[in-house]
């Protein structure tokens, strides 16, 4: 008896079973291998590497500076367009996202086929990059704000519905059960027990997507979807680098201001 | 009247929740179901408002078999069967008044309830219910600002607002301290007597069951192993129901004078 306890204390007991250890070790080396491989590969692709970039950097800065602030009055309009695009697209997406998010939340949509259908549609929607959406809609409707709004709406709908359906899946189900037990129908249960629980996160996520949309709408503008991105693209094409620099600074400041405001709003909400 | 006729329930994973239950609960009774956790008390109580659906037998509420009810008459059934939960199940971010008015959902049309268009009678009833459990001064507080006992009283007010014929209470005091537990049970008992609402309560505290019940139903492993008026119950009965000797944690204690 004493002998046994002695041998037990001498032999160290591993914290994890041997199988888990082996699995983790294999995964570690596989990931490491992927890192090493991709580092080697990109080295081959970056012909001149960093040394060339530093030299180029000086030339680029020289071209872009000093920015030409005299064009400021001419770009307010385009900037306003960009912001309007983001506002309209976010609003439409926020409205459309409600039924989609509910239908793709497993705890609310207990009818499995419907849940899988909405989930799949949303997953497909999210795989389309915003730039591709913009190119498609510009092709369909021509250059301007409208295709930009459509592209942004579809793009933000994908993100929003996914994030909000995950919020819905994490709510406390007890109040929903209580509403059901007092004879509420599906809509009443959702309105009375679900909505109050997800409303703060919903608002916060909508603001977050609005921020993303401001930045995205600049990029979309470059493929013809209206707004300040379009103007920026034109200036770059005409090699008007000082003008482009002014636009870049304006975009930078705008994004900062909007992020600051929406951060403050979100803090107040949660 | 509620009548269980050979009711059985097998969960999808194969567990037998209820086995051949035959019980008749008369109008106005205050019935306490006792048993260890896992004995099937919750399943029993939740069968009555179909939060779970028995898989065999028939369950009559006011003479109608509710086991084949679907959405329409299921809602009607639930409007006359109020329920109180262990975790109060209030909407924490909504205020007390809105939580209590939710008791009217079964009686209110979808659009009216979404736009908060409750009739003045409904609002008066909700306020009256809050007064009956002495919590009317918290009417505009958010539910999560209240203590456990207060939240349970709000949930009782919600059920009262529903104007039910039956009240089901699933371990209503399990999350409360002894004095608050007695307060909540006293309210339930008072409502049962004043409004003649049939009340079925799940408890696992022996002393509380003895103090408040008219009739005790004992359950073990999904079966009813005892059913009788509280006068017939002794410590020995509980030992038979629990299948072991009585321990101190089977008692809540702390009765108010």
Coordinates of C-alpha atoms in Angstrom, one line a residue, chain A residues 6-269:
Chain A
X6 CA 5.1 6.1 -3.3
X7 CA 5.3 5.1 -7.0
X8 CA 2.3 7.3 -7.7
X9 CA 3.9 10.4 -6.4
X10 CA 7.1 9.7 -8.2
X11 CA 5.5 9.2 -11.6
X12 CA 4.4 12.6 -12.8
X13 CA 0.8 12.7 -14.0
X14 CA 0.5 14.5 -17.3
X15 CA -1.9 17.5 -17.4
X16 CA -3.3 16.5 -20.8
X17 CA -3.8 13.0 -22.2
X18 CA -1.1 11.8 -24.6
X19 CA -3.6 11.8 -27.6
X20 CA -4.4 15.5 -27.1
X21 CA -0.7 16.4 -26.8
X22 CA 0.1 14.6 -30.1
X23 CA -2.8 16.3 -31.9
X24 CA -1.8 19.8 -30.7
X25 CA 1.8 19.1 -31.6
X26 CA 0.8 18.1 -35.2
X27 CA -1.4 21.1 -35.6
X28 CA 1.4 23.4 -34.4
X29 CA 3.9 22.1 -36.9
X30 CA 1.3 22.2 -39.8
X31 CA 0.6 25.9 -39.0
X32 CA 4.3 26.6 -38.7
X33 CA 4.9 24.9 -42.1
X34 CA 2.2 27.1 -43.7
X35 CA 3.9 30.2 -42.3
X36 CA 7.3 29.2 -43.5
X37 CA 6.0 28.3 -47.0
X38 CA 4.1 31.5 -47.5
X39 CA 7.1 33.6 -46.3
X40 CA 9.4 31.9 -48.7
X41 CA 6.8 32.3 -51.5
X42 CA 6.1 36.0 -51.0
X43 CA 9.9 36.7 -50.8
X44 CA 10.2 35.3 -54.3
X45 CA 7.3 37.6 -55.5
X46 CA 8.5 40.8 -53.9
X47 CA 11.2 41.4 -56.6
X48 CA 13.1 44.3 -55.3
X49 CA 11.8 44.0 -51.7
X50 CA 11.7 46.8 -49.2
X51 CA 14.8 48.6 -50.3
X52 CA 13.2 49.7 -53.5
X53 CA 10.0 50.8 -51.7
X54 CA 11.9 53.2 -49.6
X55 CA 13.3 55.0 -52.6
X56 CA 9.9 55.1 -54.3
X57 CA 8.3 56.4 -51.1
X58 CA 10.4 59.6 -51.4
X59 CA 9.3 60.2 -55.0
X60 CA 5.6 59.6 -54.1
X61 CA 5.7 62.0 -51.2
X62 CA 7.4 64.6 -53.4
X63 CA 4.6 64.3 -56.0
X64 CA 1.7 64.4 -53.5
X65 CA 3.0 67.4 -51.4
X66 CA 2.1 70.1 -50.9
X67 CA -1.7 69.3 -51.1
X68 CA -3.7 71.8 -53.1
X69 CA -6.3 73.1 -50.7
X70 CA -7.8 75.5 -53.2
X71 CA -10.0 72.7 -54.6
X72 CA -11.7 72.2 -51.2
X73 CA -14.9 74.1 -52.2
X74 CA -15.3 71.8 -55.2
X75 CA -15.2 68.6 -53.3
X76 CA -17.8 69.2 -50.6
X77 CA -20.5 68.1 -52.9
X78 CA -18.9 64.8 -53.6
X79 CA -18.1 64.3 -50.0
X80 CA -21.8 64.9 -49.1
X81 CA -22.8 62.4 -51.7
X82 CA -20.5 59.8 -50.2
X83 CA -22.0 60.3 -46.7
X84 CA -25.5 60.3 -48.1
X85 CA -24.8 57.0 -49.9
X86 CA -23.6 55.5 -46.6
X87 CA -26.6 56.8 -44.7
X88 CA -29.2 55.6 -47.2
X89 CA -27.5 52.2 -47.7
X90 CA -27.2 51.6 -43.9
X91 CA -30.8 52.5 -43.3
X92 CA -32.2 50.2 -46.0
X93 CA -29.9 47.4 -44.8
X94 CA -30.9 47.9 -41.2
X95 CA -34.6 47.6 -42.1
X96 CA -34.1 44.6 -44.4
X97 CA -31.8 42.8 -41.9
X98 CA -34.5 42.4 -39.2
X99 CA -36.5 39.6 -40.8
X100 CA -33.4 38.0 -42.3
X101 CA -31.6 38.0 -38.9
X102 CA -34.6 36.5 -37.1
X103 CA -35.0 33.8 -39.8
X104 CA -31.4 32.9 -39.6
X105 CA -31.3 32.6 -35.8
X106 CA -31.6 29.0 -34.7
X107 CA -33.3 29.7 -31.4
X108 CA -36.2 31.6 -33.0
X109 CA -36.6 29.9 -36.3
X110 CA -37.2 26.3 -35.1
X111 CA -38.4 25.3 -38.6
X112 CA -35.1 23.9 -39.8
X113 CA -35.5 24.2 -43.7
X114 CA -36.3 27.9 -43.4
X115 CA -33.3 28.4 -41.1
X116 CA -30.9 26.6 -43.5
X117 CA -32.3 28.5 -46.5
X118 CA -31.8 32.0 -45.0
X119 CA -28.4 31.0 -43.6
X120 CA -27.3 29.8 -47.0
X121 CA -28.6 32.9 -48.9
X122 CA -26.8 35.2 -46.4
X123 CA -23.6 33.1 -46.6
X124 CA -23.7 33.4 -50.4
X125 CA -24.4 37.1 -50.2
X126 CA -21.3 37.6 -47.9
X127 CA -19.0 35.8 -50.3
X128 CA -19.4 38.6 -53.0
X129 CA -16.8 41.3 -52.4
X130 CA -18.2 44.9 -52.3
X131 CA -16.1 45.9 -55.2
X132 CA -17.6 43.2 -57.4
X133 CA -21.1 44.3 -56.3
X134 CA -20.3 47.8 -57.3
X135 CA -18.9 46.8 -60.7
X136 CA -22.0 44.7 -61.4
X137 CA -24.4 47.5 -60.4
X138 CA -22.5 50.2 -62.3
X139 CA -22.6 47.9 -65.3
X140 CA -26.4 47.6 -64.8
X141 CA -27.4 51.2 -64.0
X142 CA -24.5 53.3 -65.2
X143 CA -22.1 55.5 -63.3
X144 CA -23.6 57.4 -60.4
X145 CA -24.8 57.2 -56.8
X146 CA -27.6 54.7 -57.3
X147 CA -25.5 51.7 -58.1
X148 CA -23.3 52.7 -55.2
X149 CA -26.2 52.7 -52.8
X150 CA -27.3 49.3 -54.1
X151 CA -23.8 47.8 -53.7
X152 CA -23.4 49.1 -50.2
X153 CA -26.9 47.9 -49.2
X154 CA -26.3 44.4 -50.3
X155 CA -22.8 44.4 -48.8
X156 CA -23.8 45.7 -45.4
X157 CA -26.9 43.5 -45.3
X158 CA -24.6 40.5 -45.4
X159 CA -22.6 41.7 -42.5
X160 CA -25.4 43.0 -40.4
X161 CA -27.8 40.0 -40.7
X162 CA -25.0 37.7 -39.7
X163 CA -23.9 39.7 -36.6
X164 CA -27.4 40.4 -35.5
X165 CA -28.6 36.8 -35.9
X166 CA -25.7 35.8 -33.7
X167 CA -26.8 38.4 -31.1
X168 CA -30.3 37.0 -31.2
X169 CA -28.9 33.5 -30.7
X170 CA -27.2 34.6 -27.5
X171 CA -30.3 36.1 -25.8
X172 CA -31.9 34.9 -22.6
X173 CA -34.6 32.5 -23.7
X174 CA -36.5 32.6 -20.4
X175 CA -38.6 35.8 -21.0
X176 CA -39.6 34.4 -24.4
X177 CA -40.9 31.2 -22.8
X178 CA -42.9 33.4 -20.3
X179 CA -44.5 35.4 -23.2
X180 CA -45.3 32.2 -25.0
X181 CA -46.8 30.8 -21.7
X182 CA -49.0 33.8 -21.4
X183 CA -50.5 33.2 -24.8
X184 CA -48.5 35.6 -27.0
X185 CA -48.1 34.7 -30.7
X186 CA -44.8 34.7 -32.5
X187 CA -44.8 38.4 -33.3
X188 CA -45.7 39.4 -29.7
X189 CA -43.1 37.1 -28.3
X190 CA -40.5 38.6 -30.6
X191 CA -41.6 42.2 -29.9
X192 CA -42.0 41.9 -26.2
X193 CA -39.2 39.5 -25.1
X194 CA -36.6 39.5 -28.0
X195 CA -36.5 43.1 -29.2
X196 CA -35.7 44.7 -25.8
X197 CA -32.9 42.3 -25.4
X198 CA -31.2 42.9 -28.8
X199 CA -32.0 46.6 -29.4
X200 CA -28.8 48.1 -27.8
X201 CA -26.6 45.7 -29.8
X202 CA -28.6 46.2 -32.9
X203 CA -28.1 50.0 -32.8
X204 CA -24.5 49.6 -32.0
X205 CA -23.9 47.2 -34.9
X206 CA -25.8 49.5 -37.3
X207 CA -23.5 52.4 -36.3
X208 CA -20.5 50.1 -36.8
X209 CA -21.7 49.1 -40.3
X210 CA -22.3 52.8 -41.1
X211 CA -18.6 53.5 -40.3
X212 CA -17.6 50.6 -42.6
X213 CA -19.9 51.9 -45.3
X214 CA -18.3 55.4 -45.3
X215 CA -14.9 53.8 -46.0
X216 CA -16.3 51.3 -48.4
X217 CA -18.2 54.0 -50.4
X218 CA -14.9 55.8 -51.1
X219 CA -13.5 52.6 -52.6
X220 CA -16.7 52.0 -54.5
X221 CA -16.5 55.5 -55.9
X222 CA -13.3 54.5 -57.6
X223 CA -15.1 52.0 -59.8
X224 CA -17.7 54.6 -60.8
X225 CA -20.3 54.3 -58.0
X226 CA -20.4 58.1 -57.3
X227 CA -19.2 60.1 -54.4
X228 CA -15.8 61.4 -53.4
X229 CA -14.1 58.1 -54.6
X230 CA -15.1 59.0 -58.1
X231 CA -13.5 62.4 -57.9
X232 CA -10.4 60.9 -56.3
X233 CA -10.0 58.4 -59.1
X234 CA -10.3 61.1 -61.7
X235 CA -7.6 63.3 -60.1
X236 CA -5.3 60.3 -59.8
X237 CA -5.9 59.4 -63.5
X238 CA -4.9 63.0 -64.5
X239 CA -1.8 62.8 -62.3
X240 CA -3.2 65.7 -60.2
X241 CA -1.4 64.4 -57.1
X242 CA -1.7 67.6 -55.0
X243 CA -5.5 67.6 -55.6
X244 CA -5.7 63.9 -54.7
X245 CA -3.8 64.5 -51.5
X246 CA -6.3 67.1 -50.4
X247 CA -9.1 64.6 -51.1
X248 CA -7.3 61.9 -49.1
X249 CA -6.9 64.2 -46.2
X250 CA -10.6 65.2 -46.3
X251 CA -11.6 61.5 -46.3
X252 CA -9.2 60.8 -43.5
X253 CA -10.6 63.6 -41.3
X254 CA -14.3 62.7 -42.2
X255 CA -13.8 59.0 -41.3
X256 CA -12.1 60.0 -38.0
X257 CA -15.0 62.4 -37.0
X258 CA -17.7 59.9 -37.9
X259 CA -15.9 57.1 -36.0
X260 CA -15.5 59.4 -33.0
X261 CA -19.2 60.3 -33.0
X262 CA -20.4 56.7 -33.4
X263 CA -18.0 55.4 -30.8
X264 CA -19.5 57.9 -28.3
X265 CA -23.0 56.9 -29.2
X266 CA -22.2 53.2 -28.8
X267 CA -20.6 53.8 -25.4
X268 CA -23.7 55.6 -24.3
X269 CA -25.9 52.7 -25.4

